[in-house]
Amino acid sequence: MQSQSQSPPLPGQLRQIGTLFRRELGAIVRTPSGWIIAATVLLVDGLLFNAFAVGTGAKLSSKVVEDFFYFAAGTTMIASVLLAMRLLAEDRASGAMALLLSSPIDEVAIVLGKYLAAWTYLAGLTAISLALPALVMINGKVSFGHVLAGALGLLLLGGATLALGTLASSLARSQLVAGVLGAALVVVLLLAWLLAKVSDPPLKAVLQHLALFDAHFRPLQRGLLRLSDVVFFASVIAFSLGAATRVLGHQRWS
Amino acid sequence: MSLTDAPRPTSAARRSILPISLIALGLALWLIGGRVLADSDAGHWVAGLGWLALLASAGHRLRSRAADAGEASARRGLALATAGVVVAQSLWLFGELAGLGGGGDAGGDESARATTLLTVAWVVILAVALPVLLFLERAWQSMPVVHALEPRRMRAAGEAGAVLGLSLISLFALNYAVSQRDIERDLSYFRTTVPGAATTELLQRSEAELEALLFFAPVDHVLAAVEPYFVALAAAQPKLRFRVVDHAREPELARRLKVRGNGWVVVRKVPAATPTAEEPAGLAAGVSATDVAAAKAKADAAAAAVANPGETFEIGEDLERARRNLRKLDGLVHKAVARLAQPARRVALTRGHGERTREGQGQADGLRGLFELLERFAVDHEELGLSDGLGQRVPEGTRAVAILGARSAFLEEEARALLRYVEGGGRLLVLLDPDAQDGLEPLLAGLGLRRLPGVVASERSSMRRRFDASDRTILVSSSYSTHPTVSSASRHAGRVATVLLGAAALEELPAGAPGRLEGGRVAFPLRAPNDAWVDRDADFQRDQDEPQGRVEVMAAVSVPAAARAGDGAGKADGEGRAVIIADGDLVSDDLIANPGNVLLFVDSLRWLIGDEETSSEIESEEDVPVEHRKDADRLWFYGTSFGLPLPLLLCGIWLGRRLRRGRNKA
């Protein structure tokens, strides 16, 4: 493709990714909204942890940790969609996208730089929220492996949701539309298991495999680390970001 | 003429939306015919109409006259992509009409293979052709002026669509391959346990070969969790073999083994094979030798099952419910193997002196946990009281005697009989209560010990339970020596500690003290914490006459055996052994969940009985319940709910104010 043939060699592309990564991460953490989003997510995590994960009756500690990851998955996905909807759509609305696309910066660098910045922010949020399951160790018996598997699950689920949101953000002209489109994509993948129930083979198997949460996050939530789940999340991320790059490449022509 | 004055493309110059509309219509009809109306004949007709719509779209592309070579090339590309979609639908239609669409079970392997090939073919073609078509169409529609058509843009759009389609196929193929060769690691506490050293060692010493029958359906989630355990155990110890048995397929065997359904495990000695040398009579009647051999093998197995039912335990069929058993699977297997692989060991528990019982007087001082522990290690127990002859002597053949926290007095004759038993090579375990009038002083004196009056207390190394001064008598100690009775606890001293609920202090009598057995050696394997003292006046305060210092709460005594006629039947050729633990509650249900207490008790038992296997560890992943209530623990609730977000929120507010100040200055 033309844009690829004109793109600079790899170290240059990495430099571009690094520049955009710093700029985007700075845009998140240097504004109050980034901190307020983080505080809100952690507050909701904490309340859900106390109200439902720990609950009021006696519960096995591994069940508490499992329930924490269940609820944290919801907040992580919502935060991811909110973060992703502004990644490209905001630049397009403000006119900065035209500047970016007319610059020698490769669209791969644009998408990856922005995506990695949002994912790093999300990873920071996840890391802070892990203090909650770590507290269960005071009175319970929690394996580090279980917490790590759950944290990896949150990172992968958040990464996949973020990538779908980035694709939606690349397609939409406004942040609102990007948010709705991103949420719709995520909901379709969340409810794929329901669709699978009313489908026939071979579509049934495909839809079952596409169930983002039910088929691929639940094992990690329970502490079961499977290569197939990691590969699935990586595939969703790779495909979504690849598609977003192609969409941007198409827009460069317009 | 400026750019803004340039004429906008007229409607005639705009791209026709007919082809793309036909494509949308064709795909919609395909979906409706193939999915919504799949069960009726009309479905094929509707899908056929969709096929015609797609074909019409491709025809329209090719039939339209191109203005120049660039447009002709673009039209060809669009027609080619549409043709790809048509081919995909044609293959699907062919499969449906040829009866290959329903899974291909009816026609056997050939049909199944053809169905798979056809499905893969149309899915792959559609996955590539459709994105190419959509990308080309998008580019085509965005260049409405005929003479401004950019062939490179069209090519780039086509390539982008093809790359997306191919990457989608590649990712699906990768996911399929990984799911077929999946690698998984269970990192939770709910994981199925791995074979422990105790079970492996027990199998190694077993003279009999054992067989485990796993009653599960061939494809079962619980079996998937259970089987790796037995694979690992069979690999570590060839004396055990296992096989999966489906209850539905072998109901006779299940009935004889008293297995009610799937989800059970039977461990039994390997039945001796019945020779099958004689000629089966069925051959003459036209029955194959294989059938006869299979029937005979089943009959043999059934006969063996009657004679050898083995040890049975339930795991469960539902994974959620089975998890409780899965995480203590090694314990269950160990118990079963212990019962089959080694002779019964018997401990006599004294009675008639207010000893602790299985049920106990309250919920806390029962010994259910202890009896389960004894059962797990295949240690049988019997009662020993005055009516069993304890006033004269301990019966012959008694492997060990245990006094579990007596609260009323032993007769002096009974105490002396026990002392003679130890002197004769017997093994004795005594759990003492402080200040109990149990009449065991002559026995203790004979062993070279004295119980000090009062209860051991500590300010720093105690647990809070009642939240008053009496909590100082709930001691926590990990001051273990290197004696075999505390070897496991000592090895894990950094992680475990023994809890004592009101312990007495023990003291060694000087050599040659009246009544002390000659040659007796006393060791103190467990000591109270360093700041402990003996509280003589029961005020739980340390007074002037209650010095802190070394306080012993457990003793292990070895006495050279001097066989006496009729006094016990321990190991007259070896030594008599006694373990005195100065807390009657050490293994009560209240404390037995504490690993420090269990390890100490099990090691003491091992040292007394002289068996090594009880010292090895059983792999178990018992979880503990967590309970927090908002009303009971407000600090926890507010700390976890608001402790984390509050600093971030403050940071955000501070940053916002700083930015506002900066803007105002500017």
Coordinates of C-alpha atoms in Angstrom, one line a residue, chain A residues 1-2 29-32 35-36 38-39 42-43 46-47 49-50 54-64 66 128 131-132 135-136 138-143 145-146 149 200 202-203 206 209-210 222-228 231-232 235 239 242-243 246 250 253-254, chain B residues 35 38 101 119 135 138-139 142 150 152-153 156-157 159-160 163-164 167-168 171-172 174-175 178-179 181-191 320 323 327 620-630 636-637 640-642 644-645 648-649 651-653 655-656 659:
Chain A
M1 CA 0.0 0.0 0.0
Q2 CA 1.1 3.5 -0.6
V29 CA -3.0 12.1 33.3
R30 CA -2.4 15.9 33.0
T31 CA -6.1 16.6 33.0
P32 CA -8.4 16.2 36.0
W35 CA -8.0 11.1 37.6
I36 CA -11.7 11.5 38.2
A38 CA -9.8 6.5 37.8
A39 CA -11.3 7.5 41.1
L42 CA -12.0 2.5 41.9
L43 CA -14.9 3.7 44.0
G46 CA -14.7 -0.9 46.1
L47 CA -18.4 -0.6 46.6
F49 CA -16.3 -5.5 46.3
N50 CA -17.8 -4.8 49.7
V54 CA -17.3 -10.0 50.2
G55 CA -21.1 -9.7 51.0
T56 CA -22.4 -10.2 54.4
G57 CA -22.1 -13.9 55.0
A58 CA -19.1 -16.1 55.3
K59 CA -17.5 -16.9 51.9
L60 CA -14.5 -18.8 50.8
S61 CA -11.7 -16.3 50.1
S62 CA -11.1 -17.7 46.5
K63 CA -14.8 -17.1 45.8
V64 CA -14.4 -13.5 47.1
E66 CA -13.4 -14.6 41.9
I128 CA -4.3 -0.1 41.9
A131 CA -5.2 -3.9 46.4
L132 CA -8.7 -5.2 47.1
L135 CA -6.6 -7.4 51.3
V136 CA -8.4 -10.7 51.3
I138 CA -5.3 -10.8 55.7
N139 CA -8.1 -13.2 56.7
G140 CA -8.2 -15.6 53.8
K141 CA -6.2 -17.9 51.7
V142 CA -5.6 -16.5 48.3
S143 CA -3.1 -17.8 45.8
G145 CA -1.5 -17.2 40.9
H146 CA -5.2 -16.7 41.1
A149 CA -4.5 -14.8 36.4
D200 CA -26.7 -24.1 14.1
P202 CA -20.8 -24.3 12.2
L203 CA -21.9 -20.8 13.1
V206 CA -17.8 -19.7 15.9
H209 CA -15.7 -19.0 20.6
L210 CA -16.4 -15.3 20.1
R222 CA -11.4 -18.5 38.4
G223 CA -7.6 -18.6 38.2
L224 CA -7.5 -21.0 35.2
L225 CA -4.9 -19.7 32.7
R226 CA -5.4 -21.1 29.2
L227 CA -3.3 -20.4 26.1
S228 CA -6.5 -20.4 24.0
V231 CA -4.6 -16.1 22.0
F232 CA -8.3 -15.1 21.5
S235 CA -6.5 -11.9 18.1
F239 CA -7.7 -7.6 14.3
G242 CA -5.5 -3.7 12.1
A243 CA -9.0 -2.7 11.0
R246 CA -7.0 0.3 7.5
H250 CA -8.7 4.9 3.8
W253 CA -7.2 9.2 0.8
S254 CA -10.3 11.2 1.4
Chain B
R35 CA -31.1 -19.0 8.8
A38 CA -33.8 -22.8 7.2
G101 CA -25.7 -28.8 5.1
T119 CA -18.1 -25.2 4.6
F135 CA -13.7 -1.5 0.7
R138 CA -16.6 2.6 -0.4
A139 CA -13.7 3.9 -2.4
S142 CA -16.2 8.3 -2.7
E150 CA -7.8 7.1 -8.8
R152 CA -4.2 3.5 -7.0
R153 CA -6.8 4.3 -4.4
A156 CA -5.2 0.2 -2.0
A157 CA -8.8 -0.3 -0.9
E159 CA -5.7 -4.7 -0.8
A160 CA -6.9 -3.4 2.5
V163 CA -5.6 -8.1 4.1
L164 CA -8.4 -7.8 6.6
S167 CA -6.0 -11.8 8.6
L168 CA -9.5 -12.8 9.9
L171 CA -6.7 -15.5 13.3
F172 CA -9.6 -18.0 13.2
L174 CA -4.8 -19.9 14.8
N175 CA -7.5 -19.9 17.4
V178 CA -4.6 -23.4 19.8
S179 CA -7.9 -24.6 21.1
R181 CA -3.7 -28.1 21.5
D182 CA -4.6 -26.0 24.5
I183 CA -2.2 -25.6 27.4
E184 CA -3.8 -24.7 30.8
R185 CA -2.5 -24.0 34.3
D186 CA -4.9 -23.9 37.2
L187 CA -3.5 -21.2 39.6
S188 CA -6.4 -21.0 42.0
Y189 CA -6.9 -22.6 45.4
F190 CA -9.7 -24.6 43.9
R191 CA -7.3 -26.6 41.8
E320 CA -18.9 -26.5 41.0
R323 CA -14.5 -28.6 43.6
R327 CA -9.0 -29.8 46.3
S620 CA -4.6 -30.3 50.2
E621 CA -6.0 -27.0 49.1
E622 CA -8.5 -26.3 51.8
D623 CA -9.7 -22.7 51.6
V624 CA -10.9 -20.7 54.6
P625 CA -14.0 -18.6 54.8
V626 CA -13.8 -14.8 54.9
E627 CA -16.5 -12.8 56.6
H628 CA -16.7 -9.1 57.0
R629 CA -19.8 -7.2 57.9
K630 CA -20.2 -3.5 57.3
W636 CA -12.5 -2.3 56.5
F637 CA -15.6 -1.1 54.6
T640 CA -11.7 -0.5 50.8
S641 CA -14.5 1.6 49.4
F642 CA -13.0 5.1 49.6
L644 CA -8.2 3.9 47.0
P645 CA -10.3 6.4 45.0
L648 CA -6.9 10.0 43.1
L649 CA -9.8 12.3 43.4
C651 CA -5.1 14.6 42.9
G652 CA -7.6 15.3 40.1
I653 CA -9.0 18.3 42.0
L655 CA -4.6 19.3 39.1
G656 CA -7.8 21.0 38.0
L659 CA -4.7 24.3 35.5

